[in-house]
Coordinates of C-alpha atoms in Angstrom, one line a residue:
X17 CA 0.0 0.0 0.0
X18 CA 1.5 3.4 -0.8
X19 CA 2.0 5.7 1.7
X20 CA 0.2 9.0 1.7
X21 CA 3.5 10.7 2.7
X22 CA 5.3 9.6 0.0
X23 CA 2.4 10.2 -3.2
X24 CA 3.4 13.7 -2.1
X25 CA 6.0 15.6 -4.2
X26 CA 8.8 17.2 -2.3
X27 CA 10.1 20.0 -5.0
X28 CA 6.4 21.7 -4.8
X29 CA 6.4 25.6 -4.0
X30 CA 4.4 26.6 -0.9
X31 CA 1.1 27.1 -2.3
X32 CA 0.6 29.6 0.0
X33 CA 3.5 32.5 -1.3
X34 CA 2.5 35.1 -3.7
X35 CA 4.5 35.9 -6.7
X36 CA 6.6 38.9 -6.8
X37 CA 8.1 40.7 -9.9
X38 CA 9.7 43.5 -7.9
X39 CA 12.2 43.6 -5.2
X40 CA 11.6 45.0 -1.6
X41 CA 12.1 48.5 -2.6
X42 CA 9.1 48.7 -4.9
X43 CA 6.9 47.0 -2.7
X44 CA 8.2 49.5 0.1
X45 CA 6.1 52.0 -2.5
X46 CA 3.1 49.6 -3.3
X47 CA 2.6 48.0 -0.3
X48 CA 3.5 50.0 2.7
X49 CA 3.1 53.8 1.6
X50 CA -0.8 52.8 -0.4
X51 CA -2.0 50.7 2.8
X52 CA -0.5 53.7 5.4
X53 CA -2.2 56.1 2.8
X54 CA -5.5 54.4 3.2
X55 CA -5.1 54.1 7.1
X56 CA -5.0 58.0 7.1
X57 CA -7.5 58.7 4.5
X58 CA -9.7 57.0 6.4
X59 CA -9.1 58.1 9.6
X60 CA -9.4 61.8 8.1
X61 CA -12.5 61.3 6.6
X62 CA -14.1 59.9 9.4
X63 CA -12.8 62.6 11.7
X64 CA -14.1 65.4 9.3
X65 CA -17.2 63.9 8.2
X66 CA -18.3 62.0 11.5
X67 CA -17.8 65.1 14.1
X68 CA -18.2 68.4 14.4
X69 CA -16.1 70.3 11.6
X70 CA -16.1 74.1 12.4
X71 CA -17.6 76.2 15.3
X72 CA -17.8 79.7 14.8
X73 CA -18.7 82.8 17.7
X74 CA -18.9 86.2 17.5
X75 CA -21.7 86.6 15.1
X76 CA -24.5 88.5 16.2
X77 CA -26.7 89.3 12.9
X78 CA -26.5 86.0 11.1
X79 CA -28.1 82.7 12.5
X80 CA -25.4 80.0 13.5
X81 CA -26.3 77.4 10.7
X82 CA -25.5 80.7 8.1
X83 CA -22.0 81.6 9.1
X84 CA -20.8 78.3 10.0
X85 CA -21.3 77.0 6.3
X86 CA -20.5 80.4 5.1
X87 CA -16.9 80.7 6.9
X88 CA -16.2 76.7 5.7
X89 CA -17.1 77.2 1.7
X90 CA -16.0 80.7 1.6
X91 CA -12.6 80.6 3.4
X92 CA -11.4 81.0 6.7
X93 CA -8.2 83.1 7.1
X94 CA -5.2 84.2 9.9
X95 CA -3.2 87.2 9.7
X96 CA 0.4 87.0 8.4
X97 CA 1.6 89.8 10.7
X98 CA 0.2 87.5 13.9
X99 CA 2.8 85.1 13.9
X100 CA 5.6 84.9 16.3
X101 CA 5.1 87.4 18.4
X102 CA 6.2 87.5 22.0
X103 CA 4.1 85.2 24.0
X104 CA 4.2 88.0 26.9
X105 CA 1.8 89.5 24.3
X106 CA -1.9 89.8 25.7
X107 CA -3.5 91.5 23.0
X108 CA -3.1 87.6 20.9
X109 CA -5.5 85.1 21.8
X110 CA -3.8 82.3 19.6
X111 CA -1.1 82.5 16.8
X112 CA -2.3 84.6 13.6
X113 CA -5.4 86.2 14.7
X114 CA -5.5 89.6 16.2
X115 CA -7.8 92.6 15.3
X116 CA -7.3 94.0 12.0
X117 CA -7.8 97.3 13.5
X118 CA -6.9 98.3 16.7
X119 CA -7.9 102.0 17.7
X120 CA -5.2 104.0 18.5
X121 CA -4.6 106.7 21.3
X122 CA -2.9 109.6 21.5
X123 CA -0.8 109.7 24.9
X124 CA 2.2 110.7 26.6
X125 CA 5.0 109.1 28.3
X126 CA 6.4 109.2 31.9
X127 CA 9.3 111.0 30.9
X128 CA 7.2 113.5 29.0
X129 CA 7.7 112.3 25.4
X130 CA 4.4 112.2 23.2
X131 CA 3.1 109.3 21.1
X132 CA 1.2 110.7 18.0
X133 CA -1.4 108.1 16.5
X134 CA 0.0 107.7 12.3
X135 CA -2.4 108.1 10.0
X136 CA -4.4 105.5 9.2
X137 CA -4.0 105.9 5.5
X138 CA -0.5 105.4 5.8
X139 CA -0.6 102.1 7.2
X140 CA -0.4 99.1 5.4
X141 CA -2.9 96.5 5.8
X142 CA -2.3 93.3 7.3
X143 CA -2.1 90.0 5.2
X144 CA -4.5 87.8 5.0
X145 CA -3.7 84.2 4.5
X146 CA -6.7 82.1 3.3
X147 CA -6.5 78.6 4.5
X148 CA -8.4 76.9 1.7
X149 CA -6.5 72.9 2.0
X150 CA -9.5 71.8 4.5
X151 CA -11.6 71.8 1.8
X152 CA -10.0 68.8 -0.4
X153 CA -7.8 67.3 3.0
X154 CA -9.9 64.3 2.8
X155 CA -9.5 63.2 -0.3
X156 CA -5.7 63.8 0.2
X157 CA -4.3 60.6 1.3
X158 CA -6.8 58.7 -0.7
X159 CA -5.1 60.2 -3.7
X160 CA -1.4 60.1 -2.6
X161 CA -2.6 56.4 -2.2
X162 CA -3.3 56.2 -6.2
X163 CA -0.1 57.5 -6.9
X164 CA 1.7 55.7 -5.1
X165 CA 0.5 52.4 -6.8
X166 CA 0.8 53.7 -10.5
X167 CA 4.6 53.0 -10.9
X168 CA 3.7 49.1 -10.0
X169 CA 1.3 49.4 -12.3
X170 CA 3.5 50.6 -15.3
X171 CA 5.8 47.8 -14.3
X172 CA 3.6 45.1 -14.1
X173 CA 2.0 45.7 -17.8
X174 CA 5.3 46.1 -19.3
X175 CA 7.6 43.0 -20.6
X176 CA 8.3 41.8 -17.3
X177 CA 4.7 41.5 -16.8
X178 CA 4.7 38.0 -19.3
X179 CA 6.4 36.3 -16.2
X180 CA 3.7 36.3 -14.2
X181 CA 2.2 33.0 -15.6
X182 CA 4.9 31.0 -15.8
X183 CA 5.2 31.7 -12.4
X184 CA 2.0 31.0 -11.2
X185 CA 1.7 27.8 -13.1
X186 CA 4.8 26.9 -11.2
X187 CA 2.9 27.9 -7.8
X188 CA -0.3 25.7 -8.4
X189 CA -1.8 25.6 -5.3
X190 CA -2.8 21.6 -5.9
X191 CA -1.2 18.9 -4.8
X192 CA 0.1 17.5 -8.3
X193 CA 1.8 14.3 -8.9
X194 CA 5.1 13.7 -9.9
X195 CA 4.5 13.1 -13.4
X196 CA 2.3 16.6 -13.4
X197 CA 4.8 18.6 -12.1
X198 CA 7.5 17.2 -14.5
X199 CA 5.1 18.1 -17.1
X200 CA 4.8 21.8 -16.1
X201 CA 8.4 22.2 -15.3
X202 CA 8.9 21.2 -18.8
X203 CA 6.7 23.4 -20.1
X204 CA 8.5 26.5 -18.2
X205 CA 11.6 25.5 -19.3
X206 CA 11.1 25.5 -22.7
X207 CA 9.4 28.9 -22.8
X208 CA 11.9 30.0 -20.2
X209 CA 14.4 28.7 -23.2
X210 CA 12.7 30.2 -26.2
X211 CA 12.6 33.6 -24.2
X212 CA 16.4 33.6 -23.2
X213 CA 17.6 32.5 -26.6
X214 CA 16.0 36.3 -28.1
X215 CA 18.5 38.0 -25.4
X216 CA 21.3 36.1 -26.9
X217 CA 20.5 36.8 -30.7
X218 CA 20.1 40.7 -29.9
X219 CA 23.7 41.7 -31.7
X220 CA 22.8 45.3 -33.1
X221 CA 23.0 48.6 -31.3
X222 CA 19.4 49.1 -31.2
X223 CA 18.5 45.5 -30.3
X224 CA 21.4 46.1 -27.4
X225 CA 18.9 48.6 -26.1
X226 CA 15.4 47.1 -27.0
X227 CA 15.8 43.4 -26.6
X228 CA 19.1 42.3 -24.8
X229 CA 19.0 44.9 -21.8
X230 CA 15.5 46.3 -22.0
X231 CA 14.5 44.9 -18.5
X232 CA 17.3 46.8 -16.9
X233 CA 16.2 50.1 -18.3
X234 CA 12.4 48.8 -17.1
X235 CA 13.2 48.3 -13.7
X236 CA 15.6 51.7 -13.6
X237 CA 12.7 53.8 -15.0
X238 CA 10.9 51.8 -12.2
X239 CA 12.6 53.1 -9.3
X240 CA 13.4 56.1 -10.8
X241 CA 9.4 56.6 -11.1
X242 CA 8.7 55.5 -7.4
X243 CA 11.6 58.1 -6.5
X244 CA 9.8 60.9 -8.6
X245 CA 6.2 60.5 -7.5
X246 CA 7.8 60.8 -3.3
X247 CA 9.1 64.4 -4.4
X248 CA 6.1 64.9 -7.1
X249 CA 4.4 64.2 -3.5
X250 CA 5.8 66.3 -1.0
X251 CA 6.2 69.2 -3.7
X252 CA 2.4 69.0 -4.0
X253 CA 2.0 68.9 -0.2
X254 CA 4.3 71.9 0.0
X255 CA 2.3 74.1 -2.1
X256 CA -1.2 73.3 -0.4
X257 CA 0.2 76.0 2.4
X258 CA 1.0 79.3 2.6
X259 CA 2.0 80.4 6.2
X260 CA 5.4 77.7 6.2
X261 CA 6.6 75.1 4.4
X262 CA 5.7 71.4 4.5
X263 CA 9.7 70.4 3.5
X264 CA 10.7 71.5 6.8
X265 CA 7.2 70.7 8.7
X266 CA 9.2 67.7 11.0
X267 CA 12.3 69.2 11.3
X268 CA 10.7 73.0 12.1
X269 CA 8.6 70.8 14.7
X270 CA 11.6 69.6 16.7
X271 CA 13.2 72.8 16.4
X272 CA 9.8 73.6 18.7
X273 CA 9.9 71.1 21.1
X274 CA 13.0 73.2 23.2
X275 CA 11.1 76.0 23.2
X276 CA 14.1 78.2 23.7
X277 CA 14.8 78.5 19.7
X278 CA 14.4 82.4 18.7
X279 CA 13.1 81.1 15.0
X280 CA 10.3 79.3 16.6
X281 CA 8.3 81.1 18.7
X282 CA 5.1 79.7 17.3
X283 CA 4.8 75.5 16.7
X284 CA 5.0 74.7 13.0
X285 CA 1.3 72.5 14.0
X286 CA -0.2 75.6 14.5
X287 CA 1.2 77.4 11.3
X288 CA 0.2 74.7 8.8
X289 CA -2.6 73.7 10.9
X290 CA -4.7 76.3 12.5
X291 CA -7.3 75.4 14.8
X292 CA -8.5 78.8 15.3
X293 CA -8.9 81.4 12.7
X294 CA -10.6 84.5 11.5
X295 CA -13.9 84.5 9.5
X296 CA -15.7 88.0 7.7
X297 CA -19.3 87.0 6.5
X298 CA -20.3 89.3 3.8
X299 CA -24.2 89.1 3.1
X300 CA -26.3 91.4 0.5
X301 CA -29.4 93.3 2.9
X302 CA -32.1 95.7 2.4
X303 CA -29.4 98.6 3.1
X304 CA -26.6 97.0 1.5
X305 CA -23.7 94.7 2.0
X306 CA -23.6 94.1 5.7
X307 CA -20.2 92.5 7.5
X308 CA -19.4 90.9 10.3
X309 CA -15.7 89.5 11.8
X310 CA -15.9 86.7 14.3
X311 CA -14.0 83.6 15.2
X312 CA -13.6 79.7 14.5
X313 CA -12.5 76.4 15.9
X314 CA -11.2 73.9 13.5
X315 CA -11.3 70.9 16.1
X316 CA -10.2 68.2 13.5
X317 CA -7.1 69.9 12.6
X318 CA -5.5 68.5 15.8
X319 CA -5.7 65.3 14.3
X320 CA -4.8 66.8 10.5
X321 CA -1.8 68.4 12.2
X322 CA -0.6 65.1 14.0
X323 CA -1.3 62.6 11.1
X324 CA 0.5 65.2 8.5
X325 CA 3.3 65.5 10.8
X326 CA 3.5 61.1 10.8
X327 CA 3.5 61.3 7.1
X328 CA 6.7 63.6 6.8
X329 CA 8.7 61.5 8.7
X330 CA 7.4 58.6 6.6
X331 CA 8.3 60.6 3.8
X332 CA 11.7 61.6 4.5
X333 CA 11.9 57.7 5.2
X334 CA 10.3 57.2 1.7
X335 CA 13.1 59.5 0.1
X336 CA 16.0 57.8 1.3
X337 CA 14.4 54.2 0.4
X338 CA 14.1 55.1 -3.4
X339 CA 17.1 57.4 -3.4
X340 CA 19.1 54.2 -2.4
X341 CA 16.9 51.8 -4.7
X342 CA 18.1 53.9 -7.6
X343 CA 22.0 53.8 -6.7
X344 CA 21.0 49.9 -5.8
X345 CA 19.3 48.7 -9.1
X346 CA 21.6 51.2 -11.3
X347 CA 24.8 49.5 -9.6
X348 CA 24.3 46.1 -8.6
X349 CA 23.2 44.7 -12.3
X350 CA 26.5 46.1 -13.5
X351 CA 28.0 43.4 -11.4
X352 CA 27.3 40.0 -13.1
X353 CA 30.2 37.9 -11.5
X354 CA 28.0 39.3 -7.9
X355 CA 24.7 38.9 -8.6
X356 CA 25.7 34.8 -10.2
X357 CA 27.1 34.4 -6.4
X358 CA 23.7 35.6 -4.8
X359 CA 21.7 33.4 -7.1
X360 CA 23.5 30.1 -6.1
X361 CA 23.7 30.8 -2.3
X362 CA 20.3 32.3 -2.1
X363 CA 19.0 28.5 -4.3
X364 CA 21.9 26.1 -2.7
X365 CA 22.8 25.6 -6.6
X366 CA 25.8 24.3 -7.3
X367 CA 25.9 26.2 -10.7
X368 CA 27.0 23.8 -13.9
X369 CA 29.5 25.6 -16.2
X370 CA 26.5 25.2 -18.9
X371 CA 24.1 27.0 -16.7
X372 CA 26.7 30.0 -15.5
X373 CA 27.3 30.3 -19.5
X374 CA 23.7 31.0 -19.8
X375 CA 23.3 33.7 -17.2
X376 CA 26.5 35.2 -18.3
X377 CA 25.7 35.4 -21.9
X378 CA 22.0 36.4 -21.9
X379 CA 22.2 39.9 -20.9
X380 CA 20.4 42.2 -18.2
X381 CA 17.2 40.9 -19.5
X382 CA 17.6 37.3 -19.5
X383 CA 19.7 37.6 -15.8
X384 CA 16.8 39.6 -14.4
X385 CA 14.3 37.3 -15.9
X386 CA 16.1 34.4 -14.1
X387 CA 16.4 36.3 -10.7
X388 CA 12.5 37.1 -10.8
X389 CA 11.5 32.8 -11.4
X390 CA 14.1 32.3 -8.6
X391 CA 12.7 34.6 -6.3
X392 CA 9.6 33.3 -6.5
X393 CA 10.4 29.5 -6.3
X394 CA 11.4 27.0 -4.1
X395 CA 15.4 26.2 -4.6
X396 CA 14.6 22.7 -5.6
X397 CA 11.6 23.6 -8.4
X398 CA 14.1 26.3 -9.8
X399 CA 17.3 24.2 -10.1
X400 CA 15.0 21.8 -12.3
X401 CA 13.7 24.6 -14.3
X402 CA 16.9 26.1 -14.6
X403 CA 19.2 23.0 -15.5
X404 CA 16.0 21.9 -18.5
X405 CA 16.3 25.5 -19.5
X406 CA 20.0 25.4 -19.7
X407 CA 20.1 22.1 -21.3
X408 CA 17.2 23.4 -23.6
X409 CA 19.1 26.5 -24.8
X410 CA 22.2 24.5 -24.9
X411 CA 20.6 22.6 -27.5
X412 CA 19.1 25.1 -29.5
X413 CA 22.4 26.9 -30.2
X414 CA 24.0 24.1 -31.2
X415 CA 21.3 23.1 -33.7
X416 CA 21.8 26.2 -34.8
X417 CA 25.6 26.7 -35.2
X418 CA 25.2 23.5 -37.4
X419 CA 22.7 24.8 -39.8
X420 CA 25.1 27.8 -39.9
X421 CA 28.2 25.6 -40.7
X422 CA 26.0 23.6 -43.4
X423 CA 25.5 26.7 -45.6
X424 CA 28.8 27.9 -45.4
X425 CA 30.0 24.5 -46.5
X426 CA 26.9 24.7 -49.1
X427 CA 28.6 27.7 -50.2
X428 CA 31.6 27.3 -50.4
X429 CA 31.1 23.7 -52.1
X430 CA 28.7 26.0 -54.6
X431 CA 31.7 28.1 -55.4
X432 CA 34.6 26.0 -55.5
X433 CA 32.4 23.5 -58.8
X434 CA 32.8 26.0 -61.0
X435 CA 36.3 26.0 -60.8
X436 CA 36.9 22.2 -60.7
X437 CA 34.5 21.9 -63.9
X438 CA 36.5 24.4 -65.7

C-alpha cells in the first residue's frame, strides 16, 4: 500500500507565497506607503465627516447654521503679521489672529515724550492668508494612495509582466503528482528557453537597447518613477500651504519642542494647521452689503496636524528608500560575477558551467528574468527549471551553429564546382 507521505512531491512551491516581480524596494512603495495612505484617509474622513467640523462665535446678525457654512465654503483666514510674536503678548489670543484694526490713542510718556497716533491711511494693511486645503484634505491621502501604486502598475504591464504566468503555473496551489509537475516544469523550461535565446540573438546597437537589456532600463525607469512620485508628493504637499513650508514641517517641529529657539516662537502644527482662525461674513441686505468678523475652531485639525506630521517623517523615510533603490538597481546589475554568487547561495545551486554560461551570456534581461523565477520558487523547483532550461538553450544553439556551418560549406562547395569543372 503506498504511503500517503510519500504520493506527495517534495520540489512543490508553498502554495501559500504570492509571486513577486519587484524587489523589496518597490513593494516599500506599493505596499506599505498605499495601505499607510489608506489608514490615514480614512481616519481623516471619518474625523471630518463624522464630528463636528467648524464652530464659529462672534456673530450676532447671522443665524449660527449661516455663518458656520459660510466661513467653511467661503474661506477661513489668519493674519500673516500675527505670527511669532512674543508670547508676553496679551492683545493675541492664539497664533495669527489679532484685530485687524486696533484703535489708537494719542498719549504721553512718563518721561514726558508724546506718542502721535500715524495716520491710518499710511498704514499698510495686514495680510491675509486664506486657509483653503481643508476643503479637499480628505481626499488627500486617498489620492497620494493612487499614486503611489501607479509605478507598480506601469511595471507590471510592461515586458516583465509575461512572467507572471509562468510563475503561477509553477505555484499551483494543488497537490500535483510527480508526473504533473514534471510536465509543467517542462513546459516553463522550454518557454523560459525560447525567451532567453531572443537575449542572446540581440547583436545590433538598437536591439542592445530594446531586446538584450531592455528589462534593466524597465526596472531603472521603475525606481526612478517610485523616486519621482515621493518628491512629485511632498512638492504637492508643499504648495497646499501658505503660512510655512511642509519640507521643513518635522524638522521645524523639533526645532519647537525646546522652546528656547528664537526662530520658533510659534509651533509649525499651528502654522500649517490652524485650529483657530478669523472669518468676515459678507451678506447682501435691504441697506446693503452688511459685514461681520468673528471667530472659529477647527477641532479636526488636531488630528490633520498630528497625522501630516507622521506622514513627513514617513516621507523623508520614503526618500531615502528610493534614493538608495536607484543607486542599488543602477549598480548592482553592472556586477554580473555578484549577482551569479547571490543566485547560487540564495537556491543552494551548485551552478553547472553550462548554466553560468547562460546567465552570463544572456544579458540584463535574460539575468533579471532568471532572478525574478528564482525569487519566487522553491530552490529545488528552480534548479529543475533552470538546468532543463540550460540544457534546452544549450541545444538550440548548437542546432543552430550546425545549420550555420551547413550553408557555409553549401557555399563554399557551390563556389569551389565552377572551378573544378572548368
Amino acid at each position: 500500500m503506498l504511503n500517503v507521505a510519500q504520493s506527495i512531491p517534495t520540489n512543490i512551491v508553498n502554495p501559500f507565497k504570492a509571486y513577486t516581480l519587484d524587489d523589496a524596494y518597490s513593494r516599500f512603495n506599493r505596499v506599505y506607503l498605499f495601505v499607510f495612505s489608506i489608514i490615514c484617509g480614512a481616519v481623516v474622513t471619518l474625523n471630518d465627516y463624522a464630528g463636528e467640523t467648524i464652530e464659529c462665535h462672534g456673530f450676532d446678525i447671522f443665524a449660527l447654521p449661516f455663518h458656520e457654512n459660510y466661513c467653511w465654503t467661503q474661506g477661513i483666514y489668519t493674519l500673516l503679521e500675527a505670527y511669532d510674536i512674543p508670547n508676553n503678548n496679551r492683545q493675541i489670543p492664539y497664533p495669527g489672529i489679532i484685530p485687524e484694526q486696533t484703535p489708537c490713542f494719542d498719549f504721553t510718556y512718563s518721561n514726558g515724550t508724546k506718542y502721535v497716533c500715524p495716520n491710518a491711511s499710511s498704514i499698510l494693511p495686514l495680510t491675509r492668508v486664506y486657509h483653503l486645503w481643508y476643503q479637499f484634505i480628505s481626499f488627500y491621502f486617498w489620492v497620494c494612495a493612487v499614486v503611489f501604486y501607479v509605478p507598480y502598475l506601469v511595471f507590471r504591464n510592461s515586458d516583465i509582466g509575461t512572467l507572471k504566468p509562468v510563475v503561477q503555473m509553477l505555484q499551483d496551489p494543488g497537490l500535483s503528482s510527480e508526473d504533473e509537475e514534471n510536465q509543467k516544469i517542462e513546459k516553463a523550461s522550454r518557454w523560459l528557453a525560447t525567451r532567453l535565446s531572443t537575449f542572446l540573438k540581440a547583436k545590433g546597437p538598437l536591439q542592445w537597447f530594446l531586446v538584450r537589456h531592455k528589462f534593466f532600463f524597465i526596472v531603472v525607469f521603475d525606481k526612478l518613477a517610485n523616486l519621482a512620485v515621493v518628491v512629485l508628493v511632498i512638492y504637492a504637499t508643499d504648495k497646499m500651504f501658505v503660512i510655512t513650508s511642509y519640507t521643513t514641517y518635522g524638522s521645524d517641529w523639533l526645532m519647537s519642542l525646546s522652546g528656547d529657539h528664537p526662530s520658533y516662537k510659534d509651533s509649525p502644527l499651528d502654522k500649517l494647521f490652524p485650529k483657530m482662525v478669523a472669518c468676515e461674513v459678507t451678506k447682501w441686505g435691504t441697506t446693503g452689503l452688511v459685514n461681520e468678523a468673528g471667530m472659529c475652531v477647527l477641532a479636526p485639525n488636531v488630528v490633520n496636524s498630528y497625522f501630516f506630521l507622521i506622514f513627513w517623517f514617513v516621507l523623508v523615510l520614503a526618500l531615502i528608500v528610493n534614493a538608495f533603490a536607484v543607486l542599488f538597481s543602477t549598480t548592482s546589475h553592472l556586477f554580473t560575477l555578484g549577482r551569479w554568487k547571490a543566485l547560487t547561495a540564495s537556491t543552494f545551486m551548485k551552478g553547472s558551467a553550462q548554466e553560468k554560461w547562460v546567465y552570463f551570456t544572456s544579458g540584463l534581461s535574460g539575468q533579471i528574468t532568471i532572478d525574478i523565477i528564482a525569487a519566487n520558487l522553491s530552490p529545488r523547483t528552480f534548479e529543475k527549471v533552470f538546468k532543463r532550461t540550460s540544457e534546452k538553450l544549450a541545444d538550440m544553439e548548437k542546432s543552430e551553429y550546425n545549420i550555420y556551418s551547413n550553408r557555409n560549406n553549401n557555399r563554399n562547395v557551390a563556389e569551389v564546382l565552377p572551378t573544378v569543372n572548368k
